[in-house]
Amino acid sequence: METASLTLSAVRAAVEAKKATATAVAESYYKTIEAENGTLNVFLTLSRERALAQAAKIDDLAAKGTPLPPLAGAAVAIKDVMVTRGLRTTAGSKILETYVPPYDCTAVARLEAAGAMVLGKTNCDEFAMGSSNENSAYGPVRNPHDTTRVPGGSSGGSAAAVAAGMAAAALGSDTGGSIRQPASLCGVVGLMPTYGRVSRYGLIAFASSLDHIGPFANTVEDAALVLRVIAGRDPMDSTSADVPVPDYVAELAKPARGLKIGVPKEYFGEGLDPEVRAAVEGGIQKLAKAGCEVVPVSMPHTAYAIPTYYVVATAEASANLARFDGVRYGFRAKDGDARTLSGMYRTTRDRGFGTEVKRRIMLGTYALSAGYYDAYYLKAQRVRTLLTRDFEEAFKRVDALVTPTSPTPAFKIGEKADDPLAMYLADIYTVTADLAGVPGISVPCGKSKAGLPIGLQILGRHFDESTVLRLAKAAE
Ligand code: GLN
């Protein structure tokens, strides 16, 4: 039985009914990976033994007629910023080239406990810093829709894995847009849950107050199913929320009719590609036809989102990345200057980190330094509150907001590589939700004339992923 085009619940049903085996499902994904990875550069490390051992367990259960767990037969890929016990985890960085973690990230452990098979670890921008995957120490990922173009970033490998049929679903992380933007550029569904909805335990920290783990999938229903498994309080992450987790798949049965969707004018201004605008407007019309009320709204502080994000994110990154010092993890420089302790720190970090990571450490260290702290970091935190209030005000009037995910379709590899500011603007519509901690999804809403996917973004109230998913299903 051909299982690659089935939804996750259909694969599970097929394995349960013994029409397919989990082993054959895993093998078929490895076949696609073997055929495509040389071109697309999606996987950095494969975990064949681990996936096949899990498949054997599932096939055993099926043979005995035991009901299967919710993600039985689901072949998943994991962004290489989530640690995996015994399986190399690089964060896309040279400094962690040989790092083999001693424990599993909670989200990964929950996937496996629910029957999923982890195929391997996906390429990403170094420490999740980037919007194109070009900042990986292991080379760029190529967009499966056009291999001369980027897949988006930083979770480009996970997005491309699902788009190319190299995995049925994947996990990514979103700090400023890194799930939604690559989902948009690769034509798949990408969901960023509310801050605290999914445990960050085992996620290599970039900016702790902004980091979120979430799924990539072929369909909204698959994304809902994965979220249901990974969401919920985890004693290992004190910022994970003790909020009941609904049955997101069951919630999808509720129609979108009667929901009020806000369209913020600030998300449709200068810099928005006309084809993206047309596709997103088409998506909004589709929601209106499904019975949603469309309400124009204003989010007056949106213009400050990018500068605010780049102060907060770099400040937190400079603190989080201090731990990579040649002593505790991975790579250590040993020669030349590295013969003294301070020389070892300096040389290790100089050789281990790439240009963008160094730029952020310097920017963040500066923003946090005595004398500048109030002017930059404190000011940015205040503006962050104003941005959050924009959402609170909007959500008094509407149930969700609908916007473009990315201002343009996938751009060419190299096009923005020398212009960090142009690259930072790729996240202009996504960083606001990270700063406010609200959930968001990107769902495909059309293609450009050149055949490049375009995504529609839906943002919701804190912990209201259900409404976001319902609307995404109506727009799908
Ligand atoms: N592109 C943004 C950045 O470079 C967001 C990255 C992310 O969400 N991890 O920081």
CSV table of C-alpha atoms and ligand atoms in Angstrom, one decimal:
chain,number,residue,atom,x,y,z
A,1,MET,CA,0.0,0.0,0.0
A,2,GLU,CA,1.3,3.5,-1.0
A,3,THR,CA,1.2,5.5,2.3
A,4,ALA,CA,3.2,8.6,1.5
A,5,SER,CA,0.2,10.8,0.5
A,6,LEU,CA,-2.0,9.7,3.4
A,7,THR,CA,-2.8,11.9,6.5
A,8,LEU,CA,-1.3,10.8,9.8
A,9,SER,CA,-4.5,9.3,11.0
A,10,ALA,CA,-5.0,7.4,7.7
A,11,VAL,CA,-1.5,5.9,8.0
A,12,ARG,CA,-2.2,4.9,11.6
A,13,ALA,CA,-5.5,3.3,10.5
A,14,ALA,CA,-3.7,1.5,7.6
A,15,VAL,CA,-1.1,0.1,10.0
A,16,GLU,CA,-3.7,-0.9,12.6
A,17,ALA,CA,-5.7,-2.7,9.9
A,18,LYS,CA,-2.5,-4.4,8.7
A,19,LYS,CA,-2.8,-2.9,5.3
A,20,ALA,CA,0.7,-1.5,5.8
A,21,THR,CA,3.5,-1.9,8.2
A,22,ALA,CA,5.2,0.9,10.1
A,23,THR,CA,8.5,-0.6,8.9
A,24,ALA,CA,7.5,-0.3,5.2
A,25,VAL,CA,6.3,3.3,5.9
A,26,ALA,CA,9.7,4.2,7.4
A,27,GLU,CA,11.6,2.5,4.6
A,28,SER,CA,9.6,4.4,2.0
A,29,TYR,CA,10.5,7.7,3.6
A,30,TYR,CA,14.2,6.7,3.7
A,31,LYS,CA,14.0,5.9,0.0
A,32,THR,CA,12.8,9.4,-0.8
A,33,ILE,CA,15.4,10.8,1.5
A,34,GLU,CA,18.1,8.8,-0.3
A,35,ALA,CA,16.9,10.1,-3.6
A,36,GLU,CA,16.4,13.8,-2.6
A,37,ASN,CA,18.9,14.6,0.1
A,38,GLY,CA,21.9,15.1,-2.1
A,39,THR,CA,20.1,17.9,-3.9
A,40,LEU,CA,18.0,19.4,-1.1
A,41,ASN,CA,20.5,19.0,1.9
A,42,VAL,CA,17.6,18.6,4.3
A,43,PHE,CA,18.9,16.0,6.7
A,44,LEU,CA,22.1,16.5,8.7
A,45,THR,CA,21.9,13.2,10.5
A,46,LEU,CA,19.7,10.1,10.0
A,47,SER,CA,18.5,7.8,12.8
A,48,ARG,CA,17.6,4.8,10.9
A,49,GLU,CA,18.1,2.2,13.7
A,50,ARG,CA,16.1,4.3,16.1
A,51,ALA,CA,13.2,4.7,13.6
A,52,LEU,CA,13.2,1.1,12.6
A,53,ALA,CA,13.2,-0.1,16.2
A,54,GLN,CA,10.2,2.1,16.9
A,55,ALA,CA,8.5,0.8,13.7
A,56,ALA,CA,9.1,-2.8,14.9
A,57,LYS,CA,7.4,-2.0,18.2
A,58,ILE,CA,4.4,-0.6,16.4
A,59,ASP,CA,4.2,-3.5,14.0
A,60,ASP,CA,4.3,-5.8,17.0
A,61,LEU,CA,1.4,-4.0,18.6
A,62,ALA,CA,-0.5,-4.2,15.4
A,63,ALA,CA,0.2,-7.9,15.0
A,64,LYS,CA,-1.3,-8.5,18.5
A,65,GLY,CA,-4.3,-6.5,17.6
A,66,THR,CA,-3.5,-3.9,20.4
A,67,PRO,CA,-5.0,-0.4,19.6
A,68,LEU,CA,-2.2,1.8,18.3
A,69,PRO,CA,-1.1,5.1,19.9
A,70,PRO,CA,-2.2,8.3,18.1
A,71,LEU,CA,1.0,8.8,16.0
A,72,ALA,CA,1.7,5.2,15.2
A,73,GLY,CA,3.3,5.0,11.8
A,74,ALA,CA,4.0,8.8,11.6
A,75,ALA,CA,7.5,9.4,10.1
A,76,VAL,CA,8.8,12.6,11.5
A,77,ALA,CA,11.8,14.8,11.1
A,78,ILE,CA,13.3,17.0,13.9
A,79,LYS,CA,15.0,20.3,13.6
A,80,ASP,CA,18.5,20.0,14.7
A,81,VAL,CA,18.1,22.4,17.6
A,82,MET,CA,16.2,19.8,19.6
A,83,VAL,CA,18.4,17.5,21.6
A,84,THR,CA,18.1,13.8,21.0
A,85,ARG,CA,19.7,11.2,23.3
A,86,GLY,CA,22.6,9.4,21.6
A,87,LEU,CA,21.9,11.2,18.3
A,88,ARG,CA,24.2,14.0,17.2
A,89,THR,CA,22.6,17.5,17.6
A,90,THR,CA,24.4,20.4,15.9
A,91,ALA,CA,22.1,23.4,15.9
A,92,GLY,CA,23.5,24.0,12.4
A,93,SER,CA,26.7,25.1,14.0
A,94,LYS,CA,30.3,24.0,13.7
A,95,ILE,CA,30.7,24.4,17.5
A,96,LEU,CA,28.4,21.4,18.0
A,97,GLU,CA,29.6,19.3,15.1
A,98,THR,CA,30.4,16.3,17.4
A,99,TYR,CA,27.9,17.0,20.2
A,100,VAL,CA,25.9,13.9,21.2
A,101,PRO,CA,23.3,14.8,23.8
A,102,PRO,CA,22.6,12.6,26.9
A,103,TYR,CA,18.8,13.2,26.9
A,104,ASP,CA,15.8,13.8,24.7
A,105,CYS,CA,13.9,17.1,24.2
A,106,THR,CA,10.4,16.7,25.8
A,107,ALA,CA,8.6,17.3,22.5
A,108,VAL,CA,10.6,14.6,20.8
A,109,ALA,CA,10.1,12.2,23.7
A,110,ARG,CA,6.3,12.8,23.5
A,111,LEU,CA,6.2,12.2,19.8
A,112,GLU,CA,8.0,8.9,20.3
A,113,ALA,CA,5.8,7.9,23.2
A,114,ALA,CA,2.8,8.5,20.9
A,115,GLY,CA,4.3,6.1,18.3
A,116,ALA,CA,6.1,8.4,15.9
A,117,MET,CA,9.3,7.3,14.1
A,118,VAL,CA,12.1,9.8,14.2
A,119,LEU,CA,13.8,9.7,10.8
A,120,GLY,CA,16.6,12.1,11.6
A,121,LYS,CA,17.6,15.7,12.3
A,122,THR,CA,17.1,18.5,9.9
A,123,ASN,CA,19.3,21.3,8.7
A,124,CYS,CA,18.6,24.9,9.9
A,125,ASP,CA,20.2,28.3,10.3
A,126,GLU,CA,23.0,28.2,12.9
A,127,PHE,CA,21.3,28.4,16.4
A,128,ALA,CA,18.1,29.2,14.5
A,129,MET,CA,19.3,32.6,13.5
A,130,GLY,CA,18.2,33.4,10.0
A,131,SER,CA,15.3,33.5,7.5
A,132,SER,CA,16.8,31.5,4.6
A,133,ASN,CA,18.8,28.5,6.0
A,134,GLU,CA,21.9,30.0,4.4
A,135,ASN,CA,23.4,30.5,7.9
A,136,SER,CA,23.9,26.8,8.4
A,137,ALA,CA,27.5,25.6,8.9
A,138,TYR,CA,26.4,22.6,6.8
A,139,GLY,CA,25.4,24.5,3.6
A,140,PRO,CA,22.0,25.8,2.5
A,141,VAL,CA,18.8,23.8,2.2
A,142,ARG,CA,17.2,24.1,-1.3
A,143,ASN,CA,13.5,24.8,-1.8
A,144,PRO,CA,11.8,21.6,-3.3
A,145,HIS,CA,9.6,23.9,-5.5
A,146,ASP,CA,12.7,25.5,-7.1
A,147,THR,CA,16.1,24.4,-6.1
A,148,THR,CA,17.7,27.8,-6.9
A,149,ARG,CA,15.7,29.3,-4.1
A,150,VAL,CA,15.8,29.2,-0.3
A,151,PRO,CA,13.3,27.2,1.7
A,152,GLY,CA,13.0,30.0,4.3
A,153,GLY,CA,14.4,29.7,7.8
A,154,SER,CA,15.5,29.1,10.2
A,155,SER,CA,13.6,25.7,10.2
A,156,GLY,CA,14.1,25.4,6.4
A,157,GLY,CA,15.1,21.7,6.6
A,158,SER,CA,12.0,20.7,8.5
A,159,ALA,CA,9.7,22.6,6.1
A,160,ALA,CA,11.5,21.2,3.0
A,161,ALA,CA,11.4,17.7,4.5
A,162,VAL,CA,7.5,17.8,4.6
A,163,ALA,CA,7.2,19.6,1.2
A,164,ALA,CA,9.5,17.1,-0.5
A,165,GLY,CA,7.8,14.0,1.0
A,166,MET,CA,10.9,13.2,3.0
A,167,ALA,CA,8.9,13.1,6.2
A,168,ALA,CA,5.2,13.1,7.0
A,169,ALA,CA,5.5,15.8,9.6
A,170,ALA,CA,8.3,17.6,11.3
A,171,LEU,CA,9.1,19.8,14.4
A,172,GLY,CA,10.6,23.2,14.1
A,173,SER,CA,11.2,26.2,16.4
A,174,ASP,CA,9.9,29.7,16.0
A,175,THR,CA,11.6,32.7,17.7
A,176,GLY,CA,10.7,35.4,15.2
A,177,GLY,CA,8.9,33.4,12.4
A,178,SER,CA,11.0,30.3,11.9
A,179,ILE,CA,8.1,27.9,11.6
A,180,ARG,CA,5.6,30.0,9.8
A,181,GLN,CA,7.9,31.7,7.2
A,182,PRO,CA,9.5,28.5,5.9
A,183,ALA,CA,6.1,26.8,5.9
A,184,SER,CA,4.9,29.6,3.7
A,185,LEU,CA,7.9,29.5,1.3
A,186,CYS,CA,7.7,25.7,1.0
A,187,GLY,CA,3.9,25.4,0.7
A,188,VAL,CA,3.1,23.4,3.9
A,189,VAL,CA,1.3,24.0,7.1
A,190,GLY,CA,3.4,25.4,10.0
A,191,LEU,CA,2.0,26.1,13.5
A,192,MET,CA,3.6,28.2,16.3
A,193,PRO,CA,1.7,27.4,19.5
A,194,THR,CA,1.2,30.0,22.3
A,195,TYR,CA,4.3,30.7,24.3
A,196,GLY,CA,4.4,28.1,27.1
A,197,ARG,CA,2.0,25.7,25.3
A,198,VAL,CA,4.8,23.3,24.4
A,199,SER,CA,7.7,22.6,26.7
A,200,ARG,CA,11.1,24.0,25.6
A,201,TYR,CA,13.0,21.4,27.6
A,202,GLY,CA,15.8,20.2,25.3
A,203,LEU,CA,15.4,23.0,22.8
A,204,ILE,CA,18.8,24.6,22.4
A,205,ALA,CA,18.0,28.2,23.5
A,206,PHE,CA,18.3,31.1,21.1
A,207,ALA,CA,16.1,33.7,22.9
A,208,SER,CA,14.3,32.1,25.8
A,209,SER,CA,11.4,34.5,26.1
A,210,LEU,CA,10.6,34.1,22.3
A,211,ASP,CA,11.4,30.4,21.6
A,212,HIS,CA,8.5,28.1,20.6
A,213,ILE,CA,8.4,24.5,19.3
A,214,GLY,CA,5.7,23.6,16.8
A,215,PRO,CA,4.8,21.3,14.0
A,216,PHE,CA,5.1,21.3,10.2
A,217,ALA,CA,2.6,19.1,8.4
A,218,ASN,CA,0.8,18.5,5.0
A,219,THR,CA,-2.6,19.3,6.4
A,220,VAL,CA,-4.1,21.4,9.2
A,221,GLU,CA,-5.5,18.2,10.7
A,222,ASP,CA,-2.1,16.6,10.9
A,223,ALA,CA,-0.7,19.8,12.6
A,224,ALA,CA,-3.6,19.6,15.1
A,225,LEU,CA,-2.8,16.0,15.8
A,226,VAL,CA,0.9,16.6,16.4
A,227,LEU,CA,0.2,19.6,18.6
A,228,ARG,CA,-2.2,17.6,20.7
A,229,VAL,CA,0.7,15.1,21.5
A,230,ILE,CA,3.5,17.6,22.2
A,231,ALA,CA,1.4,20.3,24.1
A,232,GLY,CA,1.0,20.5,27.9
A,233,ARG,CA,2.7,21.2,31.1
A,234,ASP,CA,6.2,19.7,31.6
A,235,PRO,CA,7.8,19.8,35.1
A,236,MET,CA,11.2,20.2,33.3
A,237,ASP,CA,10.2,23.6,31.9
A,238,SER,CA,8.9,26.1,34.5
A,239,THR,CA,7.6,28.3,31.7
A,240,SER,CA,5.4,25.5,30.2
A,241,ALA,CA,1.8,26.4,31.1
A,242,ASP,CA,-0.5,24.3,33.2
A,243,VAL,CA,-3.5,24.9,30.8
A,244,PRO,CA,-5.7,22.1,29.7
A,245,VAL,CA,-4.9,20.8,26.2
A,246,PRO,CA,-8.1,20.4,24.1
A,247,ASP,CA,-8.6,17.7,21.5
A,248,TYR,CA,-7.5,19.9,18.6
A,249,VAL,CA,-8.6,17.4,16.0
A,250,ALA,CA,-12.1,17.2,17.5
A,251,GLU,CA,-12.2,21.0,17.6
A,252,LEU,CA,-11.7,21.1,13.8
A,253,ALA,CA,-15.2,19.7,13.3
A,254,LYS,CA,-16.6,23.0,14.5
A,255,PRO,CA,-17.3,25.3,11.5
A,256,ALA,CA,-15.6,28.6,11.0
A,257,ARG,CA,-19.0,30.3,10.5
A,258,GLY,CA,-19.7,33.3,12.7
A,259,LEU,CA,-16.0,33.8,13.7
A,260,LYS,CA,-14.8,37.4,13.4
A,261,ILE,CA,-11.5,37.8,11.6
A,262,GLY,CA,-9.5,41.1,11.8
A,263,VAL,CA,-7.4,42.3,8.9
A,264,PRO,CA,-4.7,44.7,10.2
A,265,LYS,CA,-3.9,47.4,7.7
A,266,GLU,CA,-0.3,47.6,8.9
A,267,TYR,CA,0.3,44.1,7.4
A,268,PHE,CA,-0.6,45.1,3.9
A,269,GLY,CA,1.7,48.1,3.4
A,270,GLU,CA,4.9,48.9,1.5
A,271,GLY,CA,7.1,45.9,0.6
A,272,LEU,CA,4.3,43.4,0.2
A,273,ASP,CA,4.6,41.6,-3.1
A,274,PRO,CA,1.5,42.1,-5.3
A,275,GLU,CA,1.1,38.4,-6.0
A,276,VAL,CA,1.3,37.6,-2.2
A,277,ARG,CA,-1.3,40.3,-1.6
A,278,ALA,CA,-3.7,38.9,-4.2
A,279,ALA,CA,-3.3,35.3,-2.8
A,280,VAL,CA,-3.9,36.5,0.8
A,281,GLU,CA,-6.9,38.5,-0.2
A,282,GLY,CA,-8.2,35.4,-2.0
A,283,GLY,CA,-7.8,33.5,1.3
A,284,ILE,CA,-9.7,36.2,3.2
A,285,GLN,CA,-12.5,36.0,0.7
A,286,LYS,CA,-12.6,32.2,1.1
A,287,LEU,CA,-13.0,32.7,4.9
A,288,ALA,CA,-15.8,35.3,4.2
A,289,LYS,CA,-17.6,32.8,2.0
A,290,ALA,CA,-17.3,30.2,4.8
A,291,GLY,CA,-19.3,32.6,7.0
A,292,CYS,CA,-16.6,34.6,8.8
A,293,GLU,CA,-17.1,38.3,9.4
A,294,VAL,CA,-14.2,40.4,8.1
A,295,VAL,CA,-13.3,43.4,10.2
A,296,PRO,CA,-10.6,46.0,9.4
A,297,VAL,CA,-8.4,46.6,12.4
A,298,SER,CA,-5.3,48.6,13.2
A,299,MET,CA,-2.2,47.4,15.1
A,300,PRO,CA,-0.5,50.8,15.5
A,301,HIS,CA,2.9,49.7,16.9
A,302,THR,CA,3.6,47.1,14.2
A,303,ALA,CA,6.4,49.3,12.6
A,304,TYR,CA,8.5,48.9,15.8
A,305,ALA,CA,8.3,45.1,15.8
A,306,ILE,CA,11.5,44.4,13.9
A,307,PRO,CA,13.8,46.7,15.8
A,308,THR,CA,12.2,45.5,19.1
A,309,TYR,CA,12.7,41.9,18.1
A,310,TYR,CA,16.4,42.4,17.2
A,311,VAL,CA,17.2,44.0,20.5
A,312,VAL,CA,15.4,41.5,22.7
A,313,ALA,CA,16.4,38.4,20.6
A,314,THR,CA,20.1,39.4,20.4
A,315,ALA,CA,20.3,40.3,24.1
A,316,GLU,CA,18.9,36.9,25.1
A,317,ALA,CA,21.1,35.1,22.5
A,318,SER,CA,24.2,36.7,23.8
A,319,ALA,CA,23.5,35.4,27.3
A,320,ASN,CA,22.3,31.9,26.1
A,321,LEU,CA,25.3,31.4,23.8
A,322,ALA,CA,27.9,32.2,26.6
A,323,ARG,CA,27.8,28.5,27.5
A,324,PHE,CA,29.5,27.4,24.3
A,325,ASP,CA,33.0,28.0,25.5
A,326,GLY,CA,35.0,25.0,24.5
A,327,VAL,CA,34.7,23.5,28.0
A,328,ARG,CA,31.2,22.2,28.3
A,329,TYR,CA,30.0,21.2,24.8
A,330,GLY,CA,31.4,20.1,21.4
A,331,PHE,CA,34.3,21.7,19.7
A,332,ARG,CA,37.4,23.0,21.5
A,333,ALA,CA,40.3,24.8,19.8
A,334,LYS,CA,43.6,23.5,21.1
A,335,ASP,CA,46.4,25.0,19.0
A,336,GLY,CA,48.1,28.4,18.8
A,337,ASP,CA,46.4,31.0,20.9
A,338,ALA,CA,44.2,28.4,22.4
A,339,ARG,CA,47.0,27.3,24.8
A,340,THR,CA,45.9,29.7,27.4
A,341,LEU,CA,42.5,29.6,29.0
A,342,SER,CA,41.2,32.9,27.7
A,343,GLY,CA,42.8,32.2,24.3
A,344,MET,CA,41.0,28.8,24.3
A,345,TYR,CA,37.6,30.5,24.9
A,346,ARG,CA,38.3,33.2,22.2
A,347,THR,CA,39.7,30.8,19.6
A,348,THR,CA,37.0,28.2,20.1
A,349,ARG,CA,34.2,30.8,19.7
A,350,ASP,CA,35.9,32.5,16.8
A,351,ARG,CA,36.3,29.2,14.9
A,352,GLY,CA,33.1,27.6,16.1
A,353,PHE,CA,30.5,30.3,15.4
A,354,GLY,CA,29.5,31.7,12.0
A,355,THR,CA,29.3,35.3,11.0
A,356,GLU,CA,25.6,35.9,11.8
A,357,VAL,CA,25.9,34.3,15.3
A,358,LYS,CA,28.9,36.5,16.1
A,359,ARG,CA,27.0,39.6,14.9
A,360,ARG,CA,24.1,38.8,17.2
A,361,ILE,CA,26.4,38.1,20.2
A,362,MET,CA,28.0,41.4,19.7
A,363,LEU,CA,24.8,43.3,19.2
A,364,GLY,CA,23.2,41.6,22.2
A,365,THR,CA,26.2,42.2,24.5
A,366,TYR,CA,26.2,45.8,23.5
A,367,ALA,CA,22.5,46.2,24.2
A,368,LEU,CA,22.9,44.7,27.7
A,369,SER,CA,26.0,46.6,28.7
A,370,ALA,CA,26.0,49.1,31.5
A,371,GLY,CA,25.1,52.5,30.3
A,372,TYR,CA,23.1,51.1,27.3
A,373,TYR,CA,20.8,48.7,29.0
A,374,ASP,CA,18.1,51.2,29.7
A,375,ALA,CA,18.3,52.8,26.3
A,376,TYR,CA,18.1,49.6,24.4
A,377,TYR,CA,17.0,46.5,26.3
A,378,LEU,CA,14.6,48.2,28.7
A,379,LYS,CA,13.1,50.4,26.0
A,380,ALA,CA,12.6,47.3,23.7
A,381,GLN,CA,10.8,45.5,26.6
A,382,ARG,CA,8.5,48.5,26.9
A,383,VAL,CA,7.7,48.6,23.2
A,384,ARG,CA,7.1,44.8,23.4
A,385,THR,CA,4.4,45.5,25.9
A,386,LEU,CA,2.8,48.0,23.5
A,387,LEU,CA,2.9,45.5,20.7
A,388,THR,CA,1.2,42.9,23.1
A,389,ARG,CA,-1.5,45.5,23.8
A,390,ASP,CA,-2.1,45.9,20.1
A,391,PHE,CA,-3.1,42.3,20.1
A,392,GLU,CA,-5.2,42.5,23.3
A,393,GLU,CA,-7.1,45.5,21.8
A,394,ALA,CA,-7.7,43.7,18.5
A,395,PHE,CA,-8.8,40.5,20.2
A,396,LYS,CA,-11.5,42.5,22.1
A,397,ARG,CA,-13.2,43.0,18.7
A,398,VAL,CA,-12.2,39.9,16.7
A,399,ASP,CA,-11.4,36.2,17.2
A,400,ALA,CA,-8.3,36.1,15.1
A,401,LEU,CA,-6.2,38.1,12.7
A,402,VAL,CA,-5.5,37.2,9.1
A,403,THR,CA,-2.3,38.5,7.3
A,404,PRO,CA,0.4,37.4,4.9
A,405,THR,CA,3.0,35.2,6.4
A,406,SER,CA,5.9,36.5,4.4
A,407,PRO,CA,6.1,39.7,2.2
A,408,THR,CA,7.5,37.7,-0.7
A,409,PRO,CA,7.6,34.1,-2.1
A,410,ALA,CA,10.9,32.2,-1.8
A,411,PHE,CA,13.8,34.3,-2.9
A,412,LYS,CA,17.0,33.2,-4.6
A,413,ILE,CA,19.8,31.6,-2.7
A,414,GLY,CA,22.4,34.4,-2.3
A,415,GLU,CA,19.9,37.2,-3.0
A,416,LYS,CA,20.0,38.6,0.5
A,417,ALA,CA,23.0,36.9,1.9
A,418,ASP,CA,25.1,40.1,2.1
A,419,ASP,CA,22.3,42.3,3.4
A,420,PRO,CA,21.3,41.4,6.9
A,421,LEU,CA,18.7,44.2,7.1
A,422,ALA,CA,16.9,43.0,4.0
A,423,MET,CA,17.0,39.5,5.5
A,424,TYR,CA,15.6,40.7,8.8
A,425,LEU,CA,12.6,42.1,6.9
A,426,ALA,CA,11.6,38.6,5.8
A,427,ASP,CA,10.0,38.3,9.2
A,428,ILE,CA,8.2,41.5,9.3
A,429,TYR,CA,4.8,39.9,9.6
A,430,THR,CA,5.8,37.0,12.0
A,431,VAL,CA,7.9,38.6,14.8
A,432,THR,CA,4.9,40.4,16.3
A,433,ALA,CA,3.3,37.1,17.4
A,434,ASP,CA,6.5,35.9,19.0
A,435,LEU,CA,6.9,39.1,20.9
A,436,ALA,CA,3.3,38.9,22.2
A,437,GLY,CA,3.4,35.2,22.8
A,438,VAL,CA,0.2,34.5,20.8
A,439,PRO,CA,-0.3,31.4,18.6
A,440,GLY,CA,-0.1,31.6,14.8
A,441,ILE,CA,-0.2,29.3,11.8
A,442,SER,CA,0.8,29.6,8.1
A,443,VAL,CA,-1.4,27.7,5.7
A,444,PRO,CA,-0.9,27.6,1.9
A,445,CYS,CA,-3.3,30.0,0.0
A,446,GLY,CA,-2.0,29.9,-3.5
A,447,LYS,CA,1.0,30.1,-5.8
A,448,SER,CA,2.8,32.8,-7.7
A,449,LYS,CA,2.9,32.8,-11.5
A,450,ALA,CA,6.3,31.2,-11.2
A,451,GLY,CA,4.7,28.4,-9.2
A,452,LEU,CA,6.1,29.4,-5.8
A,453,PRO,CA,3.9,28.7,-2.8
A,454,ILE,CA,2.3,31.6,-0.8
A,455,GLY,CA,1.1,31.3,2.8
A,456,LEU,CA,-1.7,32.9,4.8
A,457,GLN,CA,-1.0,33.7,8.4
A,458,ILE,CA,-3.7,33.4,11.1
A,459,LEU,CA,-3.0,34.7,14.6
A,460,GLY,CA,-5.1,34.0,17.7
A,461,ARG,CA,-5.6,34.7,21.4
A,462,HIS,CA,-3.3,33.2,24.0
A,463,PHE,CA,-4.0,29.4,24.3
A,464,ASP,CA,-6.7,29.6,21.6
A,465,GLU,CA,-4.9,27.4,19.0
A,466,SER,CA,-8.4,25.7,18.5
A,467,THR,CA,-9.8,28.8,16.7
A,468,VAL,CA,-6.5,29.3,14.7
A,469,LEU,CA,-6.7,25.7,13.5
A,470,ARG,CA,-10.4,25.9,12.7
A,471,LEU,CA,-9.9,29.0,10.5
A,472,ALA,CA,-6.8,27.4,8.9
A,473,LYS,CA,-8.9,24.4,8.0
A,474,ALA,CA,-11.5,26.7,6.4
A,475,ALA,CA,-8.8,28.5,4.5
A,476,GLU,CA,-7.0,25.3,3.5
B,1,GLN,N1,14.6,35.2,11.1
B,1,GLN,C1,14.5,35.5,12.5
B,1,GLN,C2,15.9,35.6,13.1
B,1,GLN,O1,16.8,35.5,12.3
B,1,GLN,C3,13.7,34.5,13.3
B,1,GLN,C4,14.4,33.2,13.5
B,1,GLN,C5,13.6,32.3,14.3
B,1,GLN,O2,12.4,32.4,14.4
B,1,GLN,N2,14.4,31.3,14.9
B,1,GLN,O3,16.1,35.8,14.2
